[in-house]
CSV table of C-alpha atoms and ligand atoms in Angstrom, one decimal:
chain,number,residue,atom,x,y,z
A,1,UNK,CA,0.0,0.0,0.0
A,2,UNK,CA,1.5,3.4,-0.9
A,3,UNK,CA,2.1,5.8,1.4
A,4,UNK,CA,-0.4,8.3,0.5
A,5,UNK,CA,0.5,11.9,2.8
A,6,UNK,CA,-0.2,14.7,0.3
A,7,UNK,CA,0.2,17.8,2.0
A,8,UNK,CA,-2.7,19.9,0.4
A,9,UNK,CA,-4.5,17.6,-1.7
A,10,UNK,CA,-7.8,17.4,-1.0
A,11,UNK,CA,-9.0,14.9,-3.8
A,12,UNK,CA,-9.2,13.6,-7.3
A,13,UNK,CA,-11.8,14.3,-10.1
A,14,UNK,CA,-12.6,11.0,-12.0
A,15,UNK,CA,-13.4,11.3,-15.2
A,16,UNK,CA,-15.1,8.1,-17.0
A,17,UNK,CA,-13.8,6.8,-20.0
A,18,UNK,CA,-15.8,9.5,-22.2
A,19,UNK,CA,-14.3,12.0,-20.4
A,20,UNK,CA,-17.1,13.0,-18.5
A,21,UNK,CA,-17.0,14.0,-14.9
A,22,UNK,CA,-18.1,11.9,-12.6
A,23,UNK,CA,-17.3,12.8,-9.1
A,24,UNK,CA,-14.2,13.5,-6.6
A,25,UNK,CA,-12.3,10.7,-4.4
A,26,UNK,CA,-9.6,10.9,-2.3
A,27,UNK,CA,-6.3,11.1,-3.3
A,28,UNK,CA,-5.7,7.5,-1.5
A,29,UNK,CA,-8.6,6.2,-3.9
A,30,UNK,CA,-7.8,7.8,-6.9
A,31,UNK,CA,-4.0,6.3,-6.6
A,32,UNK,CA,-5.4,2.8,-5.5
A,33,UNK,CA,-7.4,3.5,-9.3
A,34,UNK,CA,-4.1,4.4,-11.0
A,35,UNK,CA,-2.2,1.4,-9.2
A,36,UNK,CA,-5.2,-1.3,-9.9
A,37,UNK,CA,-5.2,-0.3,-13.5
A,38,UNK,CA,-8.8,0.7,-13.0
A,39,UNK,CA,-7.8,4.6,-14.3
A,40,UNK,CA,-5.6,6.6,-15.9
A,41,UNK,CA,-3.9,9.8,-14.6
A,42,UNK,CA,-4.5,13.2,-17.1
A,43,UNK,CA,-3.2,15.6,-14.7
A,44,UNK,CA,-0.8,15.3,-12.2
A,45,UNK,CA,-1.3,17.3,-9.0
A,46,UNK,CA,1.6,18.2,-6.8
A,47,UNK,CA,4.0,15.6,-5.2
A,48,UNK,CA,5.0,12.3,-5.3
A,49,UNK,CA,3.2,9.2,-3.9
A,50,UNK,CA,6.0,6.8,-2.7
A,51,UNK,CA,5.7,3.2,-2.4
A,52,UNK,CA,7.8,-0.1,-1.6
A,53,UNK,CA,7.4,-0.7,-5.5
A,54,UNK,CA,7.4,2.7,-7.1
A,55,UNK,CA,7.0,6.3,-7.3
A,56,UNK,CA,3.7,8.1,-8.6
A,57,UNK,CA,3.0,11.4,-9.3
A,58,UNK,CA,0.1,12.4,-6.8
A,59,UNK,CA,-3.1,12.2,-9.6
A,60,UNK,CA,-5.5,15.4,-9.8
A,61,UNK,CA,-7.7,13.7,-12.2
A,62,UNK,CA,-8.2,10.6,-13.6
A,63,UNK,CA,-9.9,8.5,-15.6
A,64,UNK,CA,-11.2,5.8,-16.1
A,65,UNK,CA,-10.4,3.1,-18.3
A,66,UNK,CA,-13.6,1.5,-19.0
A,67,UNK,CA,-17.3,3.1,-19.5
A,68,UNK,CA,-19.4,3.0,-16.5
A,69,UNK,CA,-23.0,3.7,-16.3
A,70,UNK,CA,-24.2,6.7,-14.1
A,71,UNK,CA,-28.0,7.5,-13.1
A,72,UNK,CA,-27.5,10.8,-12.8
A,73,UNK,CA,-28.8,12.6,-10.1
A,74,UNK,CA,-30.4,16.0,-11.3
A,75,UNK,CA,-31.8,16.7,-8.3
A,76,UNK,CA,-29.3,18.8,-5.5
A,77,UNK,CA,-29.9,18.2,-2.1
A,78,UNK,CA,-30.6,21.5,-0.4
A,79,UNK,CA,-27.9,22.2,2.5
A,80,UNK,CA,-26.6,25.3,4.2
A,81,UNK,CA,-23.7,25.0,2.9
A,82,UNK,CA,-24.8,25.0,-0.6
A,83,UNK,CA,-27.4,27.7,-0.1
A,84,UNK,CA,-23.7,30.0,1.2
A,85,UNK,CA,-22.0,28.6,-1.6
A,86,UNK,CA,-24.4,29.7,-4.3
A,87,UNK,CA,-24.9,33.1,-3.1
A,88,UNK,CA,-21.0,33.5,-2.8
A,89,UNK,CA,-21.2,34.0,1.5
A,90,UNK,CA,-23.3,36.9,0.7
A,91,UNK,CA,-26.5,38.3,2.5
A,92,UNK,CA,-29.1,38.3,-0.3
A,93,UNK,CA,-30.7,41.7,0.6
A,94,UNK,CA,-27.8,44.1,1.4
A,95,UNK,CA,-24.1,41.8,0.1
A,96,UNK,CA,-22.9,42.1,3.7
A,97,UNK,CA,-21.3,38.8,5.1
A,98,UNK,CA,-24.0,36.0,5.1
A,99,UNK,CA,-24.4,34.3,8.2
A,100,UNK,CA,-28.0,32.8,8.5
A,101,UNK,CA,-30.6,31.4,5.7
A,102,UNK,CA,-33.5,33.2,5.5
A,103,UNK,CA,-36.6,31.5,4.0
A,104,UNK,CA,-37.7,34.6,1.3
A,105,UNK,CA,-41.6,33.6,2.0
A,106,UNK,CA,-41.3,32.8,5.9
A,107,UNK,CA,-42.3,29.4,6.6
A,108,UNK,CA,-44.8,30.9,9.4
A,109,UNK,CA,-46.5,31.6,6.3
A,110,UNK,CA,-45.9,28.7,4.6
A,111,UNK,CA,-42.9,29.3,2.5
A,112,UNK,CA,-41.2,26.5,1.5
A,113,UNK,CA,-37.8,25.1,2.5
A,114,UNK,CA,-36.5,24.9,-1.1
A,115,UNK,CA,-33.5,26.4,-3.1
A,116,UNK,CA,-36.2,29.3,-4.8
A,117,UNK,CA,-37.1,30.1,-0.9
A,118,UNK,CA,-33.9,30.0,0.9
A,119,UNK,CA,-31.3,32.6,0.2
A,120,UNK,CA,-28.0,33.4,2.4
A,121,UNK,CA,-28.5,36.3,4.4
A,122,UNK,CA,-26.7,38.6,7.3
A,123,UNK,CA,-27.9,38.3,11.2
A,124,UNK,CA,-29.4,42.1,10.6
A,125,UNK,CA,-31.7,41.7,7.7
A,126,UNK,CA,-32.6,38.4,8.8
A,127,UNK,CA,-33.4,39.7,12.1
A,128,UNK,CA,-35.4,42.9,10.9
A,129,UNK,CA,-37.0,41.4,8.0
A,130,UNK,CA,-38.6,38.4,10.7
A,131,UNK,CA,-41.6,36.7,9.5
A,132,UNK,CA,-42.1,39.5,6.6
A,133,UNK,CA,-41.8,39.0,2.8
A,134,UNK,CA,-39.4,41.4,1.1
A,135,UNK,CA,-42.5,43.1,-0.7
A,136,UNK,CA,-43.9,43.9,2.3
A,137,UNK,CA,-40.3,46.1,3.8
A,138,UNK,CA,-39.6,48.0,0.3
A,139,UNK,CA,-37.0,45.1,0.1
A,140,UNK,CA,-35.5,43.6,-2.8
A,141,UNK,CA,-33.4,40.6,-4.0
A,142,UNK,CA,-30.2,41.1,-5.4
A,143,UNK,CA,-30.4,38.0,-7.0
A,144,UNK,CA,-33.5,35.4,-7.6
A,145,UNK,CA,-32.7,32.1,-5.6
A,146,UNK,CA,-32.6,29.1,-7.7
A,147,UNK,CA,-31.4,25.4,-7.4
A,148,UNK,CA,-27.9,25.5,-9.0
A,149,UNK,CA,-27.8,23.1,-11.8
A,150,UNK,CA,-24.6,22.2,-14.3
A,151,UNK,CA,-22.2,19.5,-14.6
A,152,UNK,CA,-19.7,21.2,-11.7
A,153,UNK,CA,-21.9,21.7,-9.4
A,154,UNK,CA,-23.5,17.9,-9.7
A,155,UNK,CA,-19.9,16.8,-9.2
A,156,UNK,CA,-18.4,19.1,-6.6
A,157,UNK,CA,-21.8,20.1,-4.7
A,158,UNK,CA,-20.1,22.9,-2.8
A,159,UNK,CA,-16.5,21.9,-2.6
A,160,UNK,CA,-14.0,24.4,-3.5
A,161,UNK,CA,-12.5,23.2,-7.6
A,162,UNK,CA,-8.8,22.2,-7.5
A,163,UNK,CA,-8.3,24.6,-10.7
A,164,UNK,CA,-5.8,21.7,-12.2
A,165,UNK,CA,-10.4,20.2,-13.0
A,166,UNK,CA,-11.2,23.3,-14.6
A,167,UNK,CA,-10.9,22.2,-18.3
A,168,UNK,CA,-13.3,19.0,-17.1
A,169,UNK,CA,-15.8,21.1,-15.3
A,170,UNK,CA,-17.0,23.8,-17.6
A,171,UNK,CA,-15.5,26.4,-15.0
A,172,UNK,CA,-15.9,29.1,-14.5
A,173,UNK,CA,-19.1,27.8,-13.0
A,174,UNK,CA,-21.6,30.3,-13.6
A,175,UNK,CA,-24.1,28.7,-11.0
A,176,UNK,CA,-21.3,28.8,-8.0
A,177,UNK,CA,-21.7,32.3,-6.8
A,178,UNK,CA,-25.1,34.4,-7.6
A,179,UNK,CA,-22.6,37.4,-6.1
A,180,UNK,CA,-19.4,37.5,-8.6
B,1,ZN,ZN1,-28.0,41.9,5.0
């Protein structure tokens, strides 16, 4: 077993045998891929993966050498994260740091929690705005809340892109941050 310790890498995008993203692993996976003949490495990442056997250049993406079959999923489950990653950590009435979700539609009044009702949003206009729609304060949304959709964000969710996957991903990802 190699003796995976990369100092900064987080993971490795695997690519199927098309090409087409797929998801991230670990490092330690991705290698054990590479070393299994299972994948391919296209782009190095930075290091080298040591071994009783041999040396390997830490893999950034991969991929695969035979076709598998994906369902895909086309649905993105709603999490806080995501809701802060989508609107770029910013509040969604006034672009101050977002710390809170705010449902737009309070759920008091039945507002649902779903990605077009939940947008990141500071402590103060969360607070002020309570169990009020924006209408209703004068307020407006500096960006309509959607789910975000596209092939990086069905394979990263809301993990931070090693830019070594960018010609994989489609990036820049237009749905990552509502606030760019
Ligand atoms: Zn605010």
């Amino acid at each position: 077993m190699p003796d995976i310790r990369p100092a900064r890498v987080s993971g490795a995008l695997v690519l199927n045998a098309t090409y087409e993203p797929l998801c991230v692993v670990s490092v330690r996976r991705a290698t054990i891929l590479v070393l299994t003949s299972k994948a391919v490495c296209v782009a190095d990442g930075e290091g080298i993966l040591h071994s009783a056997m041999n040396e390997l250049p830490v893999p950034s993406v991969v991929r695969l050498t035979r076709y598998v079959r994906v369902p895909y999923r086309t649905h993105i489950g709603l999490s806080r994260r995501g809701i802060f990653a989508r609107d770029g950590w910013r509040c969604a009435y006034c672009r101050g740091p977002a710390e809170t979700i705010d449902h737009v539609m309070p759920r008091s009044r039945g507002g649902r929690h779903a990605w077009d009702n939940v947008v990141a949003a500071c402590a103060r206009c969360n607070h002020t705005k309570g169990d009020k729609t924006p209408a209703e304060l004068g307020w407006r949304l500096l960006a309509s809340p959607h789910a975000p959709k596209g092939v990086a964000w069905r394979v990263l969710g809301h993990r931070t892109p090693d830019p070594r996957w960018a010609d994989w991903l489609d990036m820049p990802m237009d749905s990552q941050q509502l606030a760019a």
